[in-house]
Amino acid sequence: MSHAEADHDTRRSRQWLAGEARGAGVDRDRLLELGAAMAALTAAADEREPVAVAPAPVGVDPGTPIAKPLPPDLLRRLDTNAEMRWTALAGQGYVVPNDRFFVRNHTVTPHLDADTWRLRLFGSGLRDAPTRHAPVEFSLDDLRRLPAEESTALLECAGNGRRYFAEQQDDPTPGVAWGLGGVGVARWRGVRLGTVLRLAGLRDDAVDVMPEGLDPDYVTGGVNLGRVRRPLPIAKALDDVLLAYEMNGERLPADHGFPVRVVVPGWIGISSIKWVGPVEVSTTPLFSPWNTRFYRMFGPGHPAEGTVLGAQPVKSAFELAWDARVPAGAELLLRGRSWSGNGPIDRVEVDTGDGWRPADLVAADRGGPWQRWTARWRPPAPGRYTLRARATDATGTTQPDRAAPNALAYLFDGIVHHPITAL
């Protein structure tokens, strides 16, 4: 079975539309109606997604939109989300420190007790088919006693770069108006999901695994879709997926999934479920709204049911303030980072107004989830300039001048025009 996210989602979408894939608690016909309404939704000028949070049960702390401080020099708040400012990486190393790592919440950050938290595995894909109400359980201490692994992995929101569809391509869309700060690399430490699945009694005929978050139910279009969840093929689950309880050498912060989150290298951010609790393991295909109706490409050039999202495309960003002021005539060392969901970055080019030229790559980053680079530039005179950077990944894919439009403005990969003023 292929590990590729697009292959898996395409197969599951076809099975779901044919009524062959299962998704407990969600009415398939109602979801089809909701999907048909997406075109009308995305044509609206509203910049917000139609989202509500289901009321928390009595006695349950509903949490807060974002728990950590949001210093304006590090993060830009976007409703229940927070975008990293690229200037916050100045002087930092390869990974993004926890205090400035972006936050993507579908609802709010829940307040969970590590002592009472349990990972609960159930379903037909486990020996004796334990049920949701009588699952195989692991405490946080149980997970910590298992062999630990560390993975340096990049997470990125599928809507990262969305604002540039409107600002650069005159194609306004609804949704959170991310710049390029909905991305980050961290060192994640935890136990492999495959290790836990095998200890729970994984069957040879299991085909899908679906982690589910413990944040409040997600409500959109008047429909309560339950908790955020998204299936993985068993091959991917047994490969490199991590149940992480540490981030950059610290206890996993609340906004990033405390006490335990899923980290799925190479797949779009929604796959890396935060605050994981229930995990269904099934011998039949699974689906959820987050791989059949949402996180799909709608609009011109796409079928009515949408097109699955593939790997994150190539992107580049300068570690520089938007519309920065710099001294004219002085030599500047421009810094930036490039990344791709298809593989390591092979080369980066920079244009300061006089044509494309190669940037210098940081050798230590080669082969990693993102690539740091530098380029020297001396603004010849006072005035306005536009900086551009474009990268090419190991597959030979280069950033285009313009991103292909889609109704929900996912997977922006166009070259960003970064304004700067020399004084």
Short mmCIF file of C-alpha atoms in Angstrom, two decimals:
data_model
loop_
_atom_site.label_atom_id
_atom_site.label_comp_id
_atom_site.label_asym_id
_atom_site.label_seq_id
_atom_site.Cartn_x
_atom_site.Cartn_y
_atom_site.Cartn_z
CA MET A 1 0.00 0.00 0.00
CA SER A 2 1.26 3.46 -0.86
CA HIS A 3 2.19 5.79 1.99
CA ALA A 4 1.36 8.86 -0.10
CA GLU A 5 -1.30 11.07 1.42
CA ALA A 6 -2.90 11.96 -1.90
CA ASP A 7 -3.13 8.30 -2.93
CA HIS A 8 -4.76 7.35 0.35
CA ASP A 9 -7.24 10.23 0.33
CA THR A 10 -8.18 9.62 -3.30
CA ARG A 11 -8.89 5.96 -2.61
CA ARG A 12 -10.86 6.69 0.56
CA SER A 13 -12.85 9.46 -1.14
CA ARG A 14 -13.95 7.12 -3.91
CA GLN A 15 -14.92 4.48 -1.36
CA TRP A 16 -16.77 7.07 0.71
CA LEU A 17 -18.72 8.40 -2.26
CA ALA A 18 -19.62 4.81 -3.15
CA GLY A 19 -20.77 4.16 0.42
CA GLU A 20 -17.94 1.70 1.07
CA ALA A 21 -16.03 3.68 3.74
CA ARG A 22 -17.27 4.18 7.26
CA GLY A 23 -17.36 7.25 9.49
CA ALA A 24 -19.28 6.76 12.71
CA GLY A 25 -21.40 9.67 13.92
CA VAL A 26 -21.50 11.55 10.60
CA ASP A 27 -24.39 11.33 8.16
CA ARG A 28 -23.01 10.80 4.66
CA ASP A 29 -25.96 12.39 2.84
CA ARG A 30 -25.81 15.47 5.07
CA LEU A 31 -22.09 15.80 4.40
CA LEU A 32 -22.72 15.61 0.67
CA GLU A 33 -25.19 18.46 1.01
CA LEU A 34 -22.65 20.43 3.01
CA GLY A 35 -20.00 19.76 0.38
CA ALA A 36 -22.29 21.02 -2.36
CA ALA A 37 -22.78 24.22 -0.40
CA MET A 38 -19.03 24.91 -0.26
CA ALA A 39 -19.07 26.68 -3.63
CA ALA A 40 -21.59 29.22 -2.33
CA LEU A 41 -19.62 29.63 0.87
CA THR A 42 -16.33 30.30 -0.88
CA ALA A 43 -17.91 32.86 -3.23
CA ALA A 44 -18.73 35.05 -0.22
CA ALA A 45 -16.50 37.98 0.64
CA ASP A 46 -16.44 37.01 4.31
CA GLU A 47 -12.92 36.37 5.54
CA ARG A 48 -13.99 34.02 8.33
CA GLU A 49 -14.89 30.36 8.23
CA PRO A 50 -18.43 29.60 9.54
CA VAL A 51 -17.22 27.91 12.71
CA ALA A 52 -18.70 27.53 16.17
CA VAL A 53 -17.67 25.55 19.23
CA ALA A 54 -20.13 23.06 20.64
CA PRO A 55 -20.96 23.71 24.32
CA ALA A 56 -18.77 21.76 26.74
CA PRO A 57 -20.48 19.21 29.00
CA VAL A 58 -21.28 20.40 32.50
CA GLY A 59 -18.19 20.25 34.70
CA VAL A 60 -15.73 20.16 31.76
CA ASP A 61 -13.28 23.05 31.34
CA PRO A 62 -13.87 24.25 27.75
CA GLY A 63 -10.35 25.68 27.46
CA THR A 64 -9.24 28.95 25.91
CA PRO A 65 -8.65 29.91 22.26
CA ILE A 66 -4.88 30.03 22.82
CA ALA A 67 -3.15 29.36 26.14
CA LYS A 68 0.35 30.78 25.63
CA PRO A 69 1.24 34.49 25.55
CA LEU A 70 1.16 36.08 22.11
CA PRO A 71 3.83 38.82 22.08
CA PRO A 72 3.17 40.90 18.95
CA ASP A 73 6.83 40.79 17.97
CA LEU A 74 6.69 36.98 17.82
CA LEU A 75 3.16 36.06 16.77
CA ARG A 76 0.23 37.55 14.89
CA ARG A 77 -3.17 36.51 16.23
CA LEU A 78 -5.72 35.25 13.69
CA ASP A 79 -8.94 34.46 15.59
CA THR A 80 -8.29 31.13 17.36
CA ASN A 81 -4.93 30.83 15.59
CA ALA A 82 -1.55 32.53 15.78
CA GLU A 83 0.93 33.03 12.95
CA MET A 84 4.69 33.16 13.54
CA ARG A 85 6.36 36.39 12.46
CA TRP A 86 9.39 35.60 10.33
CA THR A 87 11.44 38.26 12.10
CA ALA A 88 11.05 36.08 15.22
CA LEU A 89 13.52 33.62 13.68
CA ALA A 90 16.34 36.15 13.57
CA GLY A 91 19.24 34.77 15.57
CA GLN A 92 17.50 31.45 16.13
CA GLY A 93 18.71 28.04 15.06
CA TYR A 94 17.19 25.39 12.85
CA VAL A 95 14.08 24.67 14.92
CA VAL A 96 11.37 27.15 15.88
CA PRO A 97 11.28 27.81 19.65
CA ASN A 98 8.02 26.83 21.34
CA ASP A 99 7.11 30.38 22.32
CA ARG A 100 6.89 31.46 18.66
CA PHE A 101 5.71 28.25 17.00
CA PHE A 102 2.47 28.86 15.09
CA VAL A 103 -0.88 27.73 16.53
CA ARG A 104 -3.67 26.22 14.42
CA ASN A 105 -6.83 25.50 16.41
CA HIS A 106 -10.11 24.38 14.90
CA THR A 107 -11.83 25.23 18.19
CA VAL A 108 -9.94 26.07 21.40
CA THR A 109 -6.98 24.75 23.39
CA PRO A 110 -8.44 22.35 25.98
CA HIS A 111 -7.21 22.05 29.56
CA LEU A 112 -6.30 18.37 30.06
CA ASP A 113 -5.00 16.54 33.13
CA ALA A 114 -1.98 14.40 32.34
CA ASP A 115 -2.69 12.13 35.31
CA THR A 116 -6.16 11.16 34.11
CA TRP A 117 -5.48 11.36 30.36
CA ARG A 118 -5.54 8.07 28.49
CA LEU A 119 -4.79 6.98 24.94
CA ARG A 120 -7.74 4.72 24.08
CA LEU A 121 -7.42 2.32 21.17
CA PHE A 122 -10.41 0.39 19.83
CA GLY A 123 -11.90 -1.12 16.70
CA SER A 124 -12.06 -4.16 14.48
CA GLY A 125 -8.38 -3.81 13.56
CA LEU A 126 -7.30 -4.89 17.06
CA ARG A 127 -7.39 -8.37 18.56
CA ASP A 128 -10.81 -9.13 20.11
CA ALA A 129 -12.19 -5.88 18.62
CA PRO A 130 -12.26 -3.70 21.76
CA THR A 131 -15.01 -1.08 21.70
CA ARG A 132 -14.86 2.69 22.20
CA HIS A 133 -16.40 2.16 25.64
CA ALA A 134 -14.02 -0.68 26.58
CA PRO A 135 -10.77 0.20 24.79
CA VAL A 136 -7.13 -0.76 25.24
CA GLU A 137 -5.67 2.07 27.33
CA PHE A 138 -2.24 3.62 27.81
CA SER A 139 -1.44 6.33 30.34
CA LEU A 140 1.23 8.97 29.76
CA ASP A 141 3.52 7.05 32.13
CA ASP A 142 2.91 3.89 30.08
CA LEU A 143 4.05 5.70 26.93
CA ARG A 144 7.11 7.15 28.63
CA ARG A 145 8.20 3.65 29.65
CA LEU A 146 8.30 2.56 26.01
CA PRO A 147 11.35 3.09 23.76
CA ALA A 148 11.50 6.80 22.92
CA GLU A 149 12.44 8.29 19.56
CA GLU A 150 13.10 11.83 18.39
CA SER A 151 12.11 13.25 15.01
CA THR A 152 12.86 16.67 13.54
CA ALA A 153 9.75 17.32 11.48
CA LEU A 154 7.99 20.21 9.77
CA LEU A 155 4.32 20.97 10.36
CA GLU A 156 2.41 23.34 8.08
CA CYS A 157 -1.19 24.46 7.82
CA ALA A 158 -2.70 23.69 4.40
CA GLY A 159 -3.86 27.34 4.23
CA ASN A 160 -0.39 28.79 4.79
CA GLY A 161 0.09 31.67 2.35
CA ARG A 162 -3.67 32.13 1.79
CA ARG A 163 -3.55 35.94 2.06
CA TYR A 164 -1.39 36.18 -1.06
CA PHE A 165 -4.15 34.80 -3.27
CA ALA A 166 -5.93 38.11 -2.60
CA GLU A 167 -2.97 40.46 -2.21
CA GLN A 168 -0.93 39.28 -5.21
CA GLN A 169 -3.43 37.55 -7.46
CA ASP A 170 -6.62 39.56 -6.84
CA ASP A 171 -8.43 36.37 -5.86
CA PRO A 172 -9.99 36.95 -2.41
CA THR A 173 -11.12 33.83 -0.57
CA PRO A 174 -12.71 32.97 2.78
CA GLY A 175 -10.76 31.40 5.60
CA VAL A 176 -7.95 32.36 7.93
CA ALA A 177 -5.71 34.89 6.13
CA TRP A 178 -2.36 33.25 6.83
CA GLY A 179 0.81 34.86 5.56
CA LEU A 180 3.74 32.43 5.44
CA GLY A 181 3.99 31.96 9.21
CA GLY A 182 1.73 28.89 9.50
CA VAL A 183 4.74 26.58 9.40
CA GLY A 184 7.46 25.43 11.75
CA VAL A 185 10.10 22.78 12.41
CA ALA A 186 10.53 21.25 15.86
CA ARG A 187 12.25 18.31 17.52
CA TRP A 188 9.48 15.96 18.63
CA ARG A 189 10.12 13.19 21.15
CA GLY A 190 7.80 10.33 21.91
CA VAL A 191 6.96 6.75 21.00
CA ARG A 192 6.19 5.40 17.56
CA LEU A 193 2.49 4.91 16.90
CA GLY A 194 3.38 1.52 15.40
CA THR A 195 4.87 0.36 18.70
CA VAL A 196 1.65 1.19 20.55
CA LEU A 197 -0.54 -0.38 17.87
CA ARG A 198 1.34 -3.66 18.11
CA LEU A 199 1.15 -3.68 21.90
CA ALA A 200 -2.60 -3.07 21.63
CA GLY A 201 -3.00 -6.20 19.50
CA LEU A 202 -2.87 -4.97 15.89
CA ARG A 203 -4.39 -7.43 13.44
CA ASP A 204 -2.76 -8.31 10.13
CA ASP A 205 -5.87 -7.25 8.22
CA ALA A 206 -6.11 -3.72 9.71
CA VAL A 207 -6.23 -1.08 6.97
CA ASP A 208 -6.85 2.32 8.62
CA VAL A 209 -6.05 4.14 11.86
CA MET A 210 -7.98 7.27 12.88
CA PRO A 211 -6.65 9.42 15.78
CA GLU A 212 -9.18 11.81 17.33
CA GLY A 213 -8.52 15.00 19.28
CA LEU A 214 -9.91 15.91 22.69
CA ASP A 215 -10.69 19.54 21.87
CA PRO A 216 -14.38 20.56 21.71
CA ASP A 217 -16.66 19.42 18.90
CA TYR A 218 -16.36 21.36 15.64
CA VAL A 219 -19.54 22.97 14.30
CA THR A 220 -19.79 24.44 10.80
CA GLY A 221 -22.75 25.25 8.58
CA GLY A 222 -25.03 24.37 11.47
CA VAL A 223 -23.69 20.80 11.55
CA ASN A 224 -21.84 19.34 14.54
CA LEU A 225 -19.08 17.26 12.99
CA GLY A 226 -17.71 16.03 16.31
CA ARG A 227 -14.10 16.11 17.29
CA VAL A 228 -11.32 16.69 14.79
CA ARG A 229 -10.11 13.36 13.38
CA ARG A 230 -8.46 12.12 10.20
CA PRO A 231 -7.58 8.58 9.07
CA LEU A 232 -4.15 7.26 8.17
CA PRO A 233 -3.38 4.11 6.16
CA ILE A 234 -1.87 1.39 8.31
CA ALA A 235 1.36 1.49 6.28
CA LYS A 236 1.94 5.15 7.18
CA ALA A 237 0.91 4.58 10.81
CA LEU A 238 3.53 1.83 11.11
CA ASP A 239 6.21 3.85 9.31
CA ASP A 240 7.26 7.18 10.84
CA VAL A 241 4.25 8.50 12.79
CA LEU A 242 5.07 9.60 16.33
CA LEU A 243 2.99 9.97 19.48
CA ALA A 244 4.87 13.00 20.79
CA TYR A 245 4.95 14.15 24.41
CA GLU A 246 7.92 16.53 24.14
CA MET A 247 8.65 19.45 21.83
CA ASN A 248 12.14 20.93 21.53
CA GLY A 249 13.25 19.21 24.74
CA GLU A 250 10.32 20.49 26.81
CA ARG A 251 7.01 19.04 27.90
CA LEU A 252 4.56 19.39 25.03
CA PRO A 253 2.89 22.82 25.45
CA ALA A 254 -0.88 23.03 25.77
CA ASP A 255 -1.39 24.79 22.43
CA HIS A 256 0.66 22.14 20.65
CA GLY A 257 -1.17 19.08 21.93
CA PHE A 258 -0.43 18.43 25.62
CA PRO A 259 -0.19 15.80 26.89
CA VAL A 260 0.25 13.83 23.62
CA ARG A 261 -0.16 14.64 19.94
CA VAL A 262 0.30 12.81 16.67
CA VAL A 263 3.15 13.93 14.38
CA VAL A 264 2.82 12.76 10.76
CA PRO A 265 5.95 13.79 8.82
CA GLY A 266 5.37 14.93 5.24
CA TRP A 267 1.56 15.18 5.45
CA ILE A 268 -0.53 18.34 5.77
CA GLY A 269 -0.85 19.70 9.31
CA ILE A 270 -4.43 18.50 9.92
CA SER A 271 -3.09 14.90 9.93
CA SER A 272 -1.01 15.62 13.05
CA ILE A 273 -3.92 15.50 15.50
CA LYS A 274 -3.37 17.45 18.72
CA TRP A 275 -4.60 16.36 22.18
CA VAL A 276 -5.06 12.83 20.88
CA GLY A 277 -7.31 10.54 22.92
CA PRO A 278 -9.37 7.91 21.06
CA VAL A 279 -7.69 6.02 18.21
CA GLU A 280 -9.83 3.78 16.02
CA VAL A 281 -8.12 0.88 14.23
CA SER A 282 -10.23 -0.70 11.52
CA THR A 283 -10.25 -3.60 9.07
CA THR A 284 -12.50 -1.51 6.80
CA PRO A 285 -11.82 1.91 5.26
CA LEU A 286 -12.51 4.94 7.46
CA PHE A 287 -13.37 8.50 6.58
CA SER A 288 -13.99 11.78 8.35
CA PRO A 289 -15.07 15.24 7.18
CA TRP A 290 -11.39 16.21 7.32
CA ASN A 291 -10.40 13.99 4.41
CA THR A 292 -13.60 13.92 2.33
CA ARG A 293 -15.27 17.34 2.49
CA PHE A 294 -12.63 19.63 4.00
CA TYR A 295 -8.97 19.97 3.09
CA ARG A 296 -9.86 19.43 -0.54
CA MET A 297 -9.52 21.62 -3.62
CA PHE A 298 -12.82 23.05 -4.89
CA GLY A 299 -13.53 25.50 -7.70
CA PRO A 300 -12.66 25.87 -11.40
CA GLY A 301 -10.72 22.92 -12.74
CA HIS A 302 -11.81 20.60 -9.91
CA PRO A 303 -14.71 18.12 -9.85
CA ALA A 304 -17.79 18.84 -7.74
CA GLU A 305 -16.58 16.54 -4.98
CA GLY A 306 -13.23 18.32 -4.92
CA THR A 307 -9.66 17.17 -5.44
CA VAL A 308 -7.58 15.70 -2.63
CA LEU A 309 -4.68 17.72 -1.28
CA GLY A 310 -1.30 16.33 -2.16
CA ALA A 311 1.97 17.11 -0.45
CA GLN A 312 2.66 20.67 0.61
CA PRO A 313 4.20 22.59 -2.30
CA VAL A 314 7.51 24.46 -2.40
CA LYS A 315 7.62 27.76 -0.49
CA SER A 316 10.20 30.37 0.49
CA ALA A 317 10.21 33.17 3.07
CA PHE A 318 12.60 35.95 4.09
CA GLU A 319 13.46 36.33 7.77
CA LEU A 320 12.63 39.99 7.41
CA ALA A 321 9.83 42.29 8.50
CA TRP A 322 7.12 42.99 5.94
CA ASP A 323 7.89 46.40 4.38
CA ALA A 324 11.14 46.59 6.34
CA ARG A 325 13.24 49.77 6.44
CA VAL A 326 16.95 49.34 5.65
CA PRO A 327 19.84 51.76 5.02
CA ALA A 328 20.54 52.58 1.38
CA GLY A 329 24.09 51.86 0.24
CA ALA A 330 24.85 49.45 3.09
CA GLU A 331 25.50 45.78 2.44
CA LEU A 332 22.77 43.56 3.87
CA LEU A 333 22.83 39.83 4.55
CA LEU A 334 19.39 38.61 3.62
CA ARG A 335 18.31 35.41 5.36
CA GLY A 336 15.47 33.06 4.61
CA ARG A 337 14.15 29.50 4.61
CA SER A 338 12.60 27.26 1.96
CA TRP A 339 10.73 23.97 2.27
CA SER A 340 8.69 21.41 0.34
CA GLY A 341 6.47 18.49 1.23
CA ASN A 342 7.94 16.55 -1.70
CA GLY A 343 11.46 16.35 -0.33
CA PRO A 344 14.56 18.38 0.52
CA ILE A 345 15.37 21.70 -1.14
CA ASP A 346 17.96 21.47 -3.90
CA ARG A 347 18.55 25.17 -4.68
CA VAL A 348 17.25 28.66 -3.89
CA GLU A 349 17.39 31.83 -5.99
CA VAL A 350 16.87 35.45 -4.94
CA ASP A 351 15.84 38.49 -6.97
CA THR A 352 16.40 41.99 -5.53
CA GLY A 353 15.32 43.79 -8.70
CA ASP A 354 18.17 42.94 -11.02
CA GLY A 355 17.43 39.34 -11.93
CA TRP A 356 17.64 35.92 -10.32
CA ARG A 357 20.88 34.75 -8.71
CA PRO A 358 21.73 31.75 -6.51
CA ALA A 359 21.45 32.05 -2.74
CA ASP A 360 24.00 30.40 -0.45
CA LEU A 361 22.58 27.33 1.28
CA VAL A 362 23.48 26.42 4.86
CA ALA A 363 25.32 23.13 4.38
CA ALA A 364 24.21 21.64 7.70
CA ASP A 365 20.56 21.78 6.61
CA ARG A 366 20.93 19.72 3.43
CA GLY A 367 18.41 16.90 3.33
CA GLY A 368 16.34 18.27 6.20
CA PRO A 369 12.69 19.36 6.33
CA TRP A 370 13.61 22.94 5.49
CA GLN A 371 16.65 24.78 4.19
CA ARG A 372 18.16 28.00 5.50
CA TRP A 373 19.89 30.29 3.03
CA THR A 374 21.53 33.71 2.72
CA ALA A 375 22.12 36.30 0.00
CA ARG A 376 24.08 39.57 0.10
CA TRP A 377 22.54 42.75 -1.28
CA ARG A 378 23.41 46.45 -1.26
CA PRO A 379 20.41 48.73 -2.00
CA PRO A 380 21.88 51.09 -4.62
CA ALA A 381 19.77 54.12 -3.68
CA PRO A 382 16.89 55.18 -1.45
CA GLY A 383 13.52 53.91 -2.65
CA ARG A 384 11.06 51.04 -2.72
CA TYR A 385 12.22 47.55 -3.69
CA THR A 386 10.63 44.12 -4.01
CA LEU A 387 12.51 41.06 -2.83
CA ARG A 388 11.65 37.65 -4.24
CA ALA A 389 12.88 34.15 -3.44
CA ARG A 390 12.11 30.89 -5.18
CA ALA A 391 13.21 27.36 -4.39
CA THR A 392 13.51 24.10 -6.28
CA ASP A 393 13.10 20.82 -4.41
CA ALA A 394 14.75 17.44 -4.95
CA THR A 395 12.01 16.41 -7.41
CA GLY A 396 12.87 19.35 -9.67
CA THR A 397 9.71 21.30 -8.77
CA THR A 398 10.25 25.08 -8.72
CA GLN A 399 7.93 27.69 -7.26
CA PRO A 400 5.77 29.27 -9.98
CA ASP A 401 5.15 32.99 -10.39
CA ARG A 402 1.47 32.45 -9.51
CA ALA A 403 -0.33 29.80 -7.49
CA ALA A 404 -3.16 27.84 -9.08
CA PRO A 405 -6.44 29.23 -7.67
CA ASN A 406 -8.88 27.11 -5.69
CA ALA A 407 -12.00 28.04 -3.76
CA LEU A 408 -10.61 27.50 -0.25
CA ALA A 409 -7.16 28.90 -1.08
CA TYR A 410 -5.09 25.91 -0.05
CA LEU A 411 -1.49 25.13 -1.01
CA PHE A 412 -0.30 28.57 -2.08
CA ASP A 413 3.08 28.16 -3.77
CA GLY A 414 3.52 31.36 -5.75
CA ILE A 415 6.61 33.53 -5.39
CA VAL A 416 5.85 36.08 -2.66
CA HIS A 417 6.68 39.72 -3.44
CA HIS A 418 8.28 41.04 -0.24
CA PRO A 419 8.31 44.87 -0.08
CA ILE A 420 11.24 46.74 1.44
CA THR A 421 12.22 50.42 1.64
CA ALA A 422 15.80 51.71 1.55
CA LEU A 423 16.32 55.04 3.34
#
